[in-house]
Structures are given as C-alpha cells and as structure tokens.
PDB file of C-alpha atoms in Angstrom:
ATOM      1  CA  UNK A   1     200.309-112.362 118.679  1.00 33.00           C
ATOM      2  CA  UNK A   2     200.826-109.953 115.371  1.00 36.00           C
ATOM      3  CA  UNK A   3     204.552-109.608 114.558  1.00 36.00           C
ATOM      4  CA  UNK A   4     204.066-106.405 112.776  1.00 45.00           C
ATOM      5  CA  UNK A   5     207.822-105.523 110.437  1.00 56.00           C
ATOM      6  CA  UNK A   6     209.315-101.991 111.370  1.00 68.00           C
ATOM      7  CA  UNK A   7     209.973 -99.896 107.787  1.00 78.00           C
ATOM      8  CA  UNK A   8     212.991 -98.816 107.964  1.00 86.00           C
ATOM      9  CA  UNK A   9     212.511 -94.336 107.084  1.00 90.00           C
ATOM     10  CA  UNK A  10     214.103 -93.883 103.501  1.00 89.00           C
ATOM     11  CA  UNK A  11     215.034 -90.376 101.974  1.00 87.00           C
ATOM     12  CA  UNK A  12     212.095 -90.002 100.582  1.00 89.00           C
ATOM     13  CA  UNK A  13     209.575 -90.506 103.936  1.00 90.00           C
ATOM     14  CA  UNK A  14     211.763 -88.782 106.282  1.00 87.00           C
ATOM     15  CA  UNK A  15     211.909 -85.491 103.079  1.00 86.00           C
ATOM     16  CA  UNK A  16     207.846 -85.597 103.785  1.00 90.00           C
ATOM     17  CA  UNK A  17     208.212 -85.065 107.807  1.00 89.00           C
ATOM     18  CA  UNK A  18     206.571 -81.398 108.531  1.00 90.00           C
ATOM     19  CA  UNK A  19     207.079 -79.028 110.612  1.00 89.00           C
ATOM     20  CA  UNK A  20     205.700 -80.784 113.867  1.00 92.00           C
ATOM     21  CA  UNK A  21     207.324 -83.873 112.879  1.00 92.00           C
ATOM     22  CA  UNK A  22     210.729 -82.422 113.460  1.00 89.00           C
ATOM     23  CA  UNK A  23     210.123 -80.374 116.486  1.00 91.00           C
ATOM     24  CA  UNK A  24     208.057 -83.956 117.980  1.00 93.00           C
ATOM     25  CA  UNK A  25     212.388 -85.312 116.687  1.00 93.00           C
ATOM     26  CA  UNK A  26     213.890 -82.666 118.028  1.00 91.00           C
ATOM     27  CA  UNK A  27     211.969 -82.327 121.829  1.00 93.00           C
ATOM     28  CA  UNK A  28     212.116 -86.828 121.973  1.00 94.00           C
ATOM     29  CA  UNK A  29     215.108 -86.759 121.115  1.00 94.00           C
ATOM     30  CA  UNK A  30     216.386 -84.350 124.642  1.00 94.00           C
ATOM     31  CA  UNK A  31     214.122 -87.334 126.311  1.00 94.00           C
ATOM     32  CA  UNK A  32     217.031 -89.826 124.994  1.00 95.00           C
ATOM     33  CA  UNK A  33     219.499 -87.847 125.417  1.00 95.00           C
ATOM     34  CA  UNK A  34     218.357 -87.395 128.965  1.00 95.00           C
ATOM     35  CA  UNK A  35     218.202 -91.301 129.480  1.00 93.00           C
ATOM     36  CA  UNK A  36     221.181 -91.715 127.708  1.00 94.00           C
ATOM     37  CA  UNK A  37     223.100 -90.031 130.080  1.00 94.00           C
ATOM     38  CA  UNK A  38     221.820 -91.168 132.835  1.00 92.00           C
ATOM     39  CA  UNK A  39     223.454 -94.162 132.763  1.00 92.00           C
ATOM     40  CA  UNK A  40     226.853 -92.737 129.847  1.00 94.00           C
ATOM     41  CA  UNK A  41     228.942 -90.105 130.033  1.00 96.00           C
ATOM     42  CA  UNK A  42     228.003 -87.542 126.846  1.00 96.00           C
ATOM     43  CA  UNK A  43     231.170 -86.057 126.127  1.00 95.00           C
ATOM     44  CA  UNK A  44     229.667 -82.240 125.149  1.00 92.00           C
ATOM     45  CA  UNK A  45     231.425 -81.955 122.574  1.00 92.00           C
ATOM     46  CA  UNK A  46     231.060 -83.293 119.291  1.00 90.00           C
ATOM     47  CA  UNK A  47     233.535 -85.451 117.686  1.00 91.00           C
ATOM     48  CA  UNK A  48     234.005 -86.219 113.625  1.00 90.00           C
ATOM     49  CA  UNK A  49     231.489 -88.274 112.650  1.00 91.00           C
ATOM     50  CA  UNK A  50     231.866 -92.321 112.639  1.00 92.00           C
ATOM     51  CA  UNK A  51     231.503 -93.372 108.522  1.00 90.00           C
ATOM     52  CA  UNK A  52     235.375 -93.659 107.826  1.00 85.00           C
ATOM     53  CA  UNK A  53     236.577 -96.796 105.343  1.00 82.00           C
ATOM     54  CA  UNK A  54     238.196 -98.727 108.113  1.00 81.00           C
ATOM     55  CA  UNK A  55     234.922 -98.395 110.977  1.00 76.00           C
ATOM     56  CA  UNK A  56     233.950-100.620 112.962  1.00 85.00           C
ATOM     57  CA  UNK A  57     230.984 -99.708 114.444  1.00 93.00           C
ATOM     58  CA  UNK A  58     227.154-101.195 114.821  1.00 94.00           C
ATOM     59  CA  UNK A  59     224.710 -98.396 113.607  1.00 95.00           C
ATOM     60  CA  UNK A  60     221.065 -97.840 114.720  1.00 95.00           C
ATOM     61  CA  UNK A  61     218.662 -95.314 114.580  1.00 96.00           C
ATOM     62  CA  UNK A  62     215.659 -94.234 118.193  1.00 96.00           C
ATOM     63  CA  UNK A  63     213.130 -93.837 116.298  1.00 96.00           C
ATOM     64  CA  UNK A  64     209.317 -92.449 117.397  1.00 95.00           C
ATOM     65  CA  UNK A  65     207.630 -95.631 117.590  1.00 94.00           C
ATOM     66  CA  UNK A  66     204.489 -93.571 116.996  1.00 93.00           C
ATOM     67  CA  UNK A  67     205.974 -93.086 113.607  1.00 93.00           C
ATOM     68  CA  UNK A  68     209.433 -94.511 112.568  1.00 93.00           C
ATOM     69  CA  UNK A  69     209.901 -92.083 109.987  1.00 93.00           C
ATOM     70  CA  UNK A  70     211.335 -89.481 113.563  1.00 94.00           C
ATOM     71  CA  UNK A  71     214.938 -90.124 113.437  1.00 95.00           C
ATOM     72  CA  UNK A  72     216.076 -89.394 117.116  1.00 96.00           C
ATOM     73  CA  UNK A  73     218.772 -90.452 117.138  1.00 96.00           C
ATOM     74  CA  UNK A  74     221.966 -92.296 115.655  1.00 96.00           C
ATOM     75  CA  UNK A  75     223.969 -94.156 117.084  1.00 96.00           C
ATOM     76  CA  UNK A  76     227.085 -95.827 116.276  1.00 95.00           C
ATOM     77  CA  UNK A  77     228.634 -98.393 118.431  1.00 94.00           C
ATOM     78  CA  UNK A  78     231.684 -99.934 118.611  1.00 91.00           C
ATOM     79  CA  UNK A  79     230.705-103.091 121.066  1.00 86.00           C
ATOM     80  CA  UNK A  80     227.173-104.318 119.916  1.00 78.00           C
ATOM     81  CA  UNK A  81     227.576-107.145 123.361  1.00 76.00           C
ATOM     82  CA  UNK A  82     225.059-104.294 125.403  1.00 80.00           C
ATOM     83  CA  UNK A  83     221.504-103.181 123.017  1.00 85.00           C
ATOM     84  CA  UNK A  84     219.683-104.938 125.688  1.00 86.00           C
ATOM     85  CA  UNK A  85     220.174-102.066 127.772  1.00 87.00           C
ATOM     86  CA  UNK A  86     220.109 -99.902 125.136  1.00 89.00           C
ATOM     87  CA  UNK A  87     216.877-101.154 124.294  1.00 88.00           C
ATOM     88  CA  UNK A  88     215.677-101.157 127.873  1.00 89.00           C
ATOM     89  CA  UNK A  89     216.688 -96.997 127.939  1.00 90.00           C
ATOM     90  CA  UNK A  90     214.563 -96.205 125.639  1.00 92.00           C
ATOM     91  CA  UNK A  91     211.402 -97.417 127.353  1.00 90.00           C
ATOM     92  CA  UNK A  92     207.986 -98.121 125.710  1.00 92.00           C
ATOM     93  CA  UNK A  93     208.131 -95.456 122.747  1.00 93.00           C
ATOM     94  CA  UNK A  94     211.288 -95.692 121.272  1.00 95.00           C
ATOM     95  CA  UNK A  95     212.301 -98.411 119.231  1.00 95.00           C
ATOM     96  CA  UNK A  96     216.641 -99.600 117.730  1.00 94.00           C
ATOM     97  CA  UNK A  97     216.543-100.100 113.909  1.00 95.00           C
ATOM     98  CA  UNK A  98     219.833-101.428 113.000  1.00 94.00           C
ATOM     99  CA  UNK A  99     221.762-100.047 109.472  1.00 94.00           C
ATOM    100  CA  UNK A 100     223.459-100.101 107.642  1.00 93.00           C
ATOM    101  CA  UNK A 101     226.933 -98.134 107.422  1.00 93.00           C
ATOM    102  CA  UNK A 102     224.765 -96.756 104.020  1.00 93.00           C
ATOM    103  CA  UNK A 103     222.204 -95.870 105.487  1.00 94.00           C
ATOM    104  CA  UNK A 104     222.678 -94.423 108.816  1.00 93.00           C
ATOM    105  CA  UNK A 105     225.680 -91.915 106.322  1.00 92.00           C
ATOM    106  CA  UNK A 106     222.591 -91.321 103.674  1.00 91.00           C
ATOM    107  CA  UNK A 107     219.675 -90.435 106.242  1.00 92.00           C
ATOM    108  CA  UNK A 108     222.047 -88.177 108.554  1.00 91.00           C
ATOM    109  CA  UNK A 109     223.040 -86.087 105.155  1.00 87.00           C
ATOM    110  CA  UNK A 110     219.462 -85.915 104.789  1.00 86.00           C
ATOM    111  CA  UNK A 111     217.969 -84.493 107.995  1.00 85.00           C
ATOM    112  CA  UNK A 112     221.625 -83.124 109.311  1.00 81.00           C
ATOM    113  CA  UNK A 113     223.472 -81.849 105.880  1.00 70.00           C
ATOM    114  CA  UNK A 114     226.740 -79.746 107.719  1.00 72.00           C
ATOM    115  CA  UNK A 115     228.978 -82.418 106.494  1.00 71.00           C
ATOM    116  CA  UNK A 116     230.596 -83.750 110.233  1.00 79.00           C
ATOM    117  CA  UNK A 117     231.158 -83.222 113.611  1.00 86.00           C
ATOM    118  CA  UNK A 118     227.815 -83.865 114.516  1.00 88.00           C
ATOM    119  CA  UNK A 119     228.259 -87.389 116.594  1.00 93.00           C
ATOM    120  CA  UNK A 120     228.577 -86.942 120.341  1.00 95.00           C
ATOM    121  CA  UNK A 121     231.189 -89.359 121.820  1.00 96.00           C
ATOM    122  CA  UNK A 122     229.398 -91.833 124.588  1.00 95.00           C
ATOM    123  CA  UNK A 123     232.243 -92.945 127.847  1.00 94.00           C
ATOM    124  CA  UNK A 124     231.219 -95.897 130.143  1.00 90.00           C
ATOM    125  CA  UNK A 125     234.147 -95.583 132.891  1.00 89.00           C
ATOM    126  CA  UNK A 126     235.898 -93.315 131.012  1.00 89.00           C
ATOM    127  CA  UNK A 127     235.719 -95.541 126.649  1.00 92.00           C
ATOM    128  CA  UNK A 128     234.541 -94.348 124.348  1.00 93.00           C
ATOM    129  CA  UNK A 129     232.087 -96.764 123.330  1.00 93.00           C
ATOM    130  CA  UNK A 130     230.037 -95.548 120.640  1.00 94.00           C
ATOM    131  CA  UNK A 131     228.883 -91.837 118.989  1.00 95.00           C
ATOM    132  CA  UNK A 132     225.235 -90.678 119.066  1.00 96.00           C
ATOM    133  CA  UNK A 133     223.924 -87.644 116.712  1.00 94.00           C
ATOM    134  CA  UNK A 134     220.762 -86.480 118.386  1.00 94.00           C
ATOM    135  CA  UNK A 135     217.865 -84.236 116.053  1.00 89.00           C
ATOM    136  CA  UNK A 136     217.823 -81.947 117.243  1.00 87.00           C
ATOM    137  CA  UNK A 137     220.905 -80.928 116.374  1.00 81.00           C
ATOM    138  CA  UNK A 138     218.643 -80.492 113.206  1.00 74.00           C
ATOM    139  CA  UNK A 139     220.043 -77.790 111.083  1.00 59.00           C
ATOM    140  CA  UNK A 140     217.214 -77.975 107.733  1.00 55.00           C
ATOM    141  CA  UNK A 141     216.633 -80.780 105.321  1.00 53.00           C
ATOM    142  CA  UNK A 142     218.356 -80.030 102.188  1.00 51.00           C
ATOM    143  CA  UNK A 143     215.864 -79.228  99.234  1.00 51.00           C
TER     144      UNK A 143
END
C-alpha cells in the first residue's frame, strides 16, 4: 500500500481557491456541522477565537479529502484523547490535519478576516470540550 503525504493548505494555496471551491467548502461544512451535532452539542452563538497565549488546545483543520486546500472547519480541542471518534465523524470524504496554533490562526484570518467571535463552543455532557469555526461563515478572502 502506498502512503501519500497530505499537503496542508497554505496561505498561497487558499488564495487560489475559486468561487466553486468556496461554494463546495460552504456546503460541505454545513454537512460537517450536522454530523458533529449528532454527537456533540454545538452552541448557537459564537465565542471569542481560542488563540490566546495561555490556551491549552490542540488545533486541527478539517479539509475536503478530494482537495485538501478546501478547508471545511477549524477545530480547537482541550483534550484530543478521543480524536479517533472525530475521525469517524469526518467519514470518507473529510480529513483531519494537525496544525500549529500559528498555522490555524493565519489560515483562519485569511478565510475569515473578522477579528474574533468566529468559533462555536462544542459541548459534551454540558462541558465545553473545544471550539469549531465552520467555513460556511466565510465573509470573503483578504486582498
């Protein structure tokens, strides 16, 4: 079996996304939200972005498996011990990529230039376990 290294999206590659790519990202991120909502409670209102200096999160991108430049969501989790469950929820059409806080922040700022309040709290058994920003919230690419 041949293993291919998945290339993480970069600022340059997401600047090359077409309007069709953005539409696919928006639609597929809505599907992702429905999948996650079947297992977690996603708050109705957004919270400040989870990129503080003191944070204790692990950061992930969820991307379209057919084109990993299509970012579907940004996820920040407090405890990544159940990441296999998350991978099951992503199914065969989505892929989780581990990224640094700095990578997640710069990509988020490119796709969602609004300064903050882009992330929805995710709860399991009433405790906040992390935050997610879906790309259906894209308000335009930076110039």
